[in-house]
Amino acid sequence: MPMNVVVMGAQWGDEGKGKIVDYLANEAQIIVRFAGGANAGHTIVIGQEQYALHLIPSGILYPDKMVILGAGMVIDPVALFSELKMLRDRGIDTTGRVFISDRAHLVLPRYIQIDKDRDLARKKPIGTTGRGIGITYSMKSDRDGIRIADLEWKEKMEELEPADRNFLAPYVEQLKGMSIDLSAYMVHHKNAQILFEGAQGALLDLDLGTYPYVSSGMSSAAGAAIGGCIGPRRLDKVLGVFKAYSTRVGNGPFPSEFDPDSEDELCRFVRETGREYGVTTGRPRRCGYLDLVALRYACLTNSIDSLVMTHLDVYDTLDEIKACIAYRIDDRMDENFPASVEALNKAVPVLRSFTGWKKSLANALTYDEFPTSAMEYIEFIERFCETPIDIVSVGYDRKETIIRKSPWAK
Ligand code: IMP
Ligand code: MG
């Protein structure tokens, strides 16, 4: 039976979804990106080649896959066409394989400026990527947005401000050519195997994340149903991708962040070894211990059936590894993830220690070849989150991926 599988971030984004989607796309016919915009940055490494994608689903690197920019996305035409050009310049044929849901919204240049100005004017800036994302989603919820479908609507186009209309003019025909009715497409392809690719992560989701320090789209599993125009009961499985440690870009609470006074060396080590710099903005990412309180919350609020652990190799040389298993907030211990930013800011991580494996994981071909202490770390996480870890990634390449259970099996 063909399956519909969701791949989403289970932390604050940058978990390595791009690599995992690319890996799984091999067995899918269609890849639908369901949320976000050019704020995302997905890195894929194939042999000597490295690709950074922002809008186009990672499946584009396979010659025969259809890729769709879903209804939950916000599309900046400049970013889209420059990404398509980059792919074509590198020999990837994109003709006839990239489609956009006619319900997706368009990002206009003036939204980008407002996004930057507004964040700078905030007493406590969010640290947005400055790509106009939040403004486009707020225009959408204000019901003043422009969708791909609206490009066909003469009256609506005539009502646009001249600057907006002039900006869109050179893109209109090409965008129309890529536009599809995604719900009809999904009905037509009901026997296809489909991968739903998320952006950002559970803790950056507008509703479930650390509001207001979140992005404005739906990075949760529920977003796959809406952004994929398919309905929640047609999603067969949800995979949550997480790193062996945590990172966050931009501002906002991060309870397990490494302490700059006492853990600066560890922080630098993780950042350099894990190449923790933003793909979209180049900003150094904030780093910290794996936060199991937050990860379990992500599993519960997204029906994550199975976890994918990435970047485990970053810990290869450490003597000791720690993970956060509870928060101490004031004088209380809490194992639940609170909504309150104040509580999260006060939270002191309760850390559990694990023995390091001191061995390169890159050469392991199967899980059985992992050192016992690496297995202990993995299996503790599975018990804590009550969710199996079915895939472990130990390097950037497609080959450096250990499958314990096929993601395409229920
Ligand atoms: P925006 O999405 O540009 O509005 O940014 C809102 C917040 O989400 C900021 O803290 C960004 O750093 C963060 N963010 C947005 N997209 C990503 C991503 O793809 N990875 C990591 N953080 C992101
Ligand atoms: Mg990223």
Coordinates of C-alpha atoms in Angstrom, one line a residue, residues 59-379:
G59 CA 13.1 15.8 -3.7
I60 CA 14.0 18.0 -6.7
L61 CA 17.5 16.4 -6.8
Y62 CA 16.0 13.2 -8.0
P63 CA 15.3 13.4 -11.8
D64 CA 11.9 11.8 -11.7
K65 CA 10.1 13.2 -8.7
M66 CA 7.3 15.7 -8.7
V67 CA 7.7 18.5 -6.2
I68 CA 5.0 20.8 -4.9
L69 CA 5.0 24.0 -2.9
G70 CA 2.0 23.5 -0.8
A71 CA -1.0 25.7 0.3
G72 CA 0.6 26.5 3.7
M73 CA 3.6 28.1 2.0
V74 CA 4.5 31.8 1.4
I75 CA 6.3 32.2 -1.9
D76 CA 8.7 35.0 -2.7
P77 CA 8.9 35.0 -6.5
V78 CA 12.4 36.5 -6.6
A79 CA 13.7 33.7 -4.3
L80 CA 11.8 31.0 -6.2
F81 CA 13.1 31.9 -9.6
S82 CA 16.6 32.4 -8.4
E83 CA 16.5 29.0 -6.8
L84 CA 15.2 27.4 -10.0
K85 CA 17.9 29.1 -11.9
M86 CA 20.6 27.9 -9.5
L87 CA 19.3 24.3 -9.9
R88 CA 19.2 24.5 -13.7
D89 CA 22.7 26.0 -13.8
R90 CA 23.9 23.0 -11.8
G91 CA 22.4 20.7 -14.4
I92 CA 19.2 19.7 -12.6
D93 CA 16.2 19.6 -15.0
T94 CA 13.3 21.2 -13.3
T95 CA 10.9 21.4 -16.2
G96 CA 7.4 20.1 -15.6
R97 CA 8.2 18.9 -12.1
V98 CA 7.7 21.9 -9.9
F99 CA 4.1 22.9 -9.0
I100 CA 2.6 25.5 -6.6
S101 CA -0.7 25.1 -4.8
D102 CA -3.0 27.9 -6.1
R103 CA -3.8 28.6 -2.4
A104 CA -0.2 29.5 -1.5
H105 CA 0.4 33.2 -0.7
L106 CA 2.8 35.5 -2.3
V107 CA 5.5 37.6 -0.5
L108 CA 5.9 41.1 -1.8
P109 CA 9.0 43.2 -1.5
R110 CA 7.4 45.7 0.8
Y111 CA 6.5 42.9 3.2
I112 CA 10.2 42.1 3.5
Q113 CA 11.0 45.7 4.4
I114 CA 8.1 45.8 7.0
D115 CA 9.4 42.5 8.5
K116 CA 12.9 44.0 9.0
D117 CA 11.7 47.4 10.3
R118 CA 9.1 45.9 12.6
D119 CA 11.5 43.4 14.2
L120 CA 14.1 46.1 14.8
A121 CA 11.5 48.3 16.4
R122 CA 10.4 45.6 18.9
K123 CA 11.5 46.0 22.5
K124 CA 12.4 42.3 22.4
P125 CA 13.1 41.4 18.8
I126 CA 12.3 37.9 17.6
G127 CA 15.3 37.8 15.4
T128 CA 13.3 37.0 12.2
T129 CA 15.1 35.9 9.1
G130 CA 14.0 39.2 7.4
R131 CA 12.3 37.4 4.5
G132 CA 8.8 38.9 5.0
I133 CA 7.4 35.7 6.3
G134 CA 5.5 37.0 9.3
I135 CA 4.0 39.9 7.4
T136 CA 2.8 37.6 4.6
Y137 CA 1.1 35.3 7.1
S138 CA -0.4 38.2 8.9
M139 CA -1.7 39.7 5.6
K140 CA -3.2 36.2 5.0
S141 CA -5.0 36.1 8.3
D142 CA -6.1 39.7 7.8
R143 CA -7.6 38.5 4.5
D144 CA -5.5 41.0 2.5
G145 CA -3.0 38.5 1.1
I146 CA -2.5 37.6 -2.5
R147 CA -2.6 34.0 -3.5
I148 CA -1.3 32.3 -6.6
A149 CA -5.0 31.7 -7.7
D150 CA -5.6 35.5 -7.5
L151 CA -3.2 36.1 -10.4
E152 CA -6.0 34.9 -12.6
W153 CA -8.5 37.3 -10.9
K154 CA -8.5 40.4 -13.1
E155 CA -10.4 42.6 -10.7
K156 CA -8.1 41.7 -7.7
M157 CA -5.0 42.4 -9.8
E158 CA -6.4 45.8 -10.9
E159 CA -7.0 46.7 -7.3
L160 CA -3.4 46.1 -6.3
E161 CA -1.1 49.0 -5.6
P162 CA 0.8 49.9 -8.8
A163 CA 4.2 49.0 -7.2
D164 CA 2.9 45.5 -6.3
R165 CA 1.4 44.9 -9.7
N166 CA 4.6 46.0 -11.4
F167 CA 6.6 43.8 -9.2
L168 CA 4.5 40.8 -10.0
A169 CA 4.1 41.4 -13.7
P170 CA 7.3 39.6 -15.0
Y171 CA 6.4 36.5 -12.9
V172 CA 2.7 36.2 -13.5
E173 CA 2.8 33.9 -16.5
Q174 CA 5.5 31.6 -15.1
L175 CA 3.7 31.3 -11.8
K176 CA 0.4 30.6 -13.5
G177 CA 2.1 27.8 -15.5
M178 CA 3.2 26.2 -12.2
S179 CA -0.1 26.6 -10.4
I180 CA -2.2 23.6 -9.5
D181 CA -5.4 22.8 -7.6
L182 CA -3.6 20.7 -5.0
S183 CA -6.7 19.1 -3.5
A184 CA -7.7 17.8 -7.0
Y185 CA -4.1 16.7 -7.6
M186 CA -4.1 14.8 -4.3
V187 CA -7.3 13.0 -5.3
H188 CA -5.9 12.2 -8.7
H189 CA -2.7 10.8 -7.1
K190 CA -4.3 8.9 -4.3
N191 CA -2.4 5.8 -5.2
A192 CA 1.0 7.5 -5.2
Q193 CA 3.5 7.4 -2.3
I194 CA 3.8 11.0 -1.0
L195 CA 6.2 12.7 1.3
F196 CA 5.2 15.8 3.2
E197 CA 8.1 18.0 3.9
G198 CA 7.9 20.4 6.8
A199 CA 10.0 23.5 7.5
Q200 CA 11.2 25.0 10.8
G201 CA 10.2 22.8 13.7
A202 CA 7.6 21.9 16.3
L203 CA 8.9 24.6 18.8
L204 CA 8.7 27.3 16.1
D205 CA 5.1 26.5 15.2
L206 CA 2.9 29.5 15.5
D207 CA 0.4 27.7 17.9
L208 CA 2.5 25.0 19.6
G209 CA 5.9 26.7 19.7
T210 CA 7.5 29.2 22.1
Y211 CA 5.2 32.0 21.2
P212 CA 5.9 34.9 20.4
Y213 CA 9.4 33.6 19.6
V214 CA 8.2 31.4 16.7
S215 CA 7.8 31.6 13.0
S216 CA 4.3 32.3 11.6
G217 CA 3.5 29.2 9.6
M218 CA 2.5 25.7 10.7
S219 CA 5.5 23.6 11.2
S220 CA 3.5 21.0 13.1
A221 CA 2.2 17.7 11.7
A222 CA -1.3 19.2 11.5
G223 CA 0.1 21.7 9.0
A224 CA 0.9 18.8 6.6
A225 CA -2.8 18.1 6.3
I226 CA -3.8 21.7 5.7
G227 CA -0.8 22.8 3.7
G228 CA -1.0 19.6 1.7
C229 CA -4.7 20.0 1.0
I230 CA -5.3 16.4 2.0
G231 CA -7.1 16.1 5.4
P232 CA -5.6 14.7 8.6
R233 CA -6.8 11.1 8.3
R234 CA -5.0 10.6 5.1
L235 CA -1.6 11.0 6.7
D236 CA -0.3 7.5 7.5
K237 CA 2.8 8.3 9.5
V238 CA 4.6 11.2 11.1
L239 CA 8.4 11.2 11.4
G240 CA 10.0 13.8 13.8
V241 CA 13.6 14.7 13.1
F242 CA 15.8 15.8 16.0
K243 CA 19.5 16.4 16.6
A244 CA 21.5 14.6 19.3
Y245 CA 21.8 18.1 20.9
S246 CA 19.7 21.3 20.5
T247 CA 20.1 24.5 18.5
R248 CA 18.1 27.6 18.0
V249 CA 18.6 30.6 15.8
G250 CA 17.2 34.0 16.7
N251 CA 15.8 34.9 20.1
G252 CA 13.5 33.2 22.6
P253 CA 13.6 30.8 25.4
F254 CA 16.1 27.9 25.3
P255 CA 16.2 26.1 28.7
S256 CA 19.0 23.6 27.8
E257 CA 21.3 26.2 26.2
F258 CA 24.9 25.8 27.1
D259 CA 25.9 28.2 29.8
P260 CA 28.3 30.8 28.2
D261 CA 30.2 31.1 31.5
S262 CA 30.9 27.4 32.2
E263 CA 30.1 25.6 28.9
D264 CA 31.5 28.0 26.3
E265 CA 34.1 25.5 25.2
L266 CA 31.5 22.7 24.7
C267 CA 29.3 25.2 22.8
R268 CA 32.1 26.2 20.4
F269 CA 32.9 22.5 19.9
V270 CA 29.3 21.6 19.0
R271 CA 28.9 24.6 16.8
E272 CA 32.1 24.0 14.8
T273 CA 31.8 20.2 14.6
G274 CA 28.1 20.4 13.7
R275 CA 28.6 23.3 11.4
E276 CA 25.9 25.2 13.3
Y277 CA 25.6 28.3 11.2
G278 CA 22.3 29.4 9.5
V279 CA 21.9 28.3 5.9
T280 CA 19.6 31.3 5.2
T281 CA 21.2 34.0 7.3
G282 CA 24.7 32.7 8.2
R283 CA 24.1 33.5 11.8
P284 CA 25.9 31.3 14.4
R285 CA 23.2 29.0 16.0
R286 CA 22.7 28.9 19.7
C287 CA 23.6 25.5 21.0
G288 CA 22.6 23.4 24.0
Y289 CA 22.0 19.9 25.4
L290 CA 19.3 17.7 23.9
D291 CA 16.1 18.8 25.7
L292 CA 14.0 15.7 26.3
V293 CA 11.2 17.6 28.0
A294 CA 10.7 19.6 24.8
L295 CA 11.2 16.6 22.5
R296 CA 8.5 14.6 24.3
Y297 CA 6.2 17.6 24.0
A298 CA 6.9 17.7 20.3
C299 CA 6.1 13.9 20.1
L300 CA 2.8 14.3 21.9
T301 CA 1.5 17.3 20.2
N302 CA 2.3 16.0 16.7
S303 CA 1.5 12.3 16.9
I304 CA 5.1 11.6 16.0
D305 CA 5.2 7.8 15.3
S306 CA 8.9 7.6 14.9
L307 CA 11.9 9.7 15.5
V308 CA 14.9 10.3 13.3
M309 CA 18.1 11.3 15.2
T310 CA 20.7 13.3 13.3
H311 CA 24.2 14.7 14.1
L312 CA 24.9 11.9 16.6
D313 CA 28.5 11.8 15.2
V314 CA 29.1 15.3 16.6
Y315 CA 29.4 13.7 20.0
D316 CA 31.9 11.0 18.9
T317 CA 34.9 12.3 20.8
L318 CA 33.2 13.4 24.1
D319 CA 33.9 11.6 27.4
E320 CA 30.5 12.4 28.8
I321 CA 27.2 13.4 27.2
K322 CA 24.3 15.1 29.0
A323 CA 20.6 15.6 28.2
C324 CA 17.9 17.6 29.9
I325 CA 15.2 15.4 31.5
A326 CA 13.2 17.9 33.6
Y327 CA 13.1 21.7 34.4
R328 CA 13.5 23.2 37.8
I329 CA 11.2 26.3 37.7
D330 CA 11.4 28.3 41.0
D331 CA 11.4 25.4 43.4
R332 CA 9.3 23.0 41.4
M333 CA 10.4 20.2 39.2
D334 CA 8.5 20.1 35.9
E335 CA 8.6 17.4 33.2
N336 CA 6.0 19.2 31.0
F337 CA 6.8 21.9 28.5
P338 CA 5.1 25.2 29.7
A339 CA 3.5 27.8 27.4
S340 CA 4.8 30.7 29.5
V341 CA 8.0 32.3 28.2
E342 CA 8.7 33.6 31.7
A343 CA 8.6 30.0 33.0
L344 CA 10.8 28.8 30.2
N345 CA 13.3 31.6 30.8
K346 CA 13.5 30.7 34.5
A347 CA 13.8 26.9 33.8
V348 CA 17.0 25.4 35.0
P349 CA 17.7 22.1 33.1
V350 CA 18.0 19.0 35.2
L351 CA 20.7 17.0 33.4
R352 CA 21.3 13.3 33.1
S353 CA 24.7 12.1 32.3
F354 CA 25.6 9.4 29.7
T355 CA 29.0 7.8 29.0
G356 CA 30.6 8.9 25.7
W357 CA 31.5 6.2 23.1
K358 CA 34.7 7.8 22.0
K359 CA 34.6 6.1 18.6
S360 CA 33.7 7.3 15.1
L361 CA 30.1 6.3 14.2
A362 CA 30.6 7.1 10.5
N363 CA 31.7 3.6 9.6
A364 CA 28.8 1.7 11.2
L365 CA 26.6 0.2 8.6
T366 CA 24.0 -1.2 10.9
Y367 CA 22.7 -0.3 14.4
D368 CA 24.2 -3.5 15.8
E369 CA 27.7 -2.1 15.0
F370 CA 27.1 0.9 17.3
P371 CA 29.1 1.1 20.5
T372 CA 27.0 0.1 23.6
S373 CA 27.1 3.6 25.1
A374 CA 25.7 5.1 21.9
M375 CA 22.9 2.6 22.1
E376 CA 22.3 3.5 25.7
Y377 CA 21.8 7.2 24.8
I378 CA 19.5 6.3 21.9
E379 CA 17.4 3.8 23.9

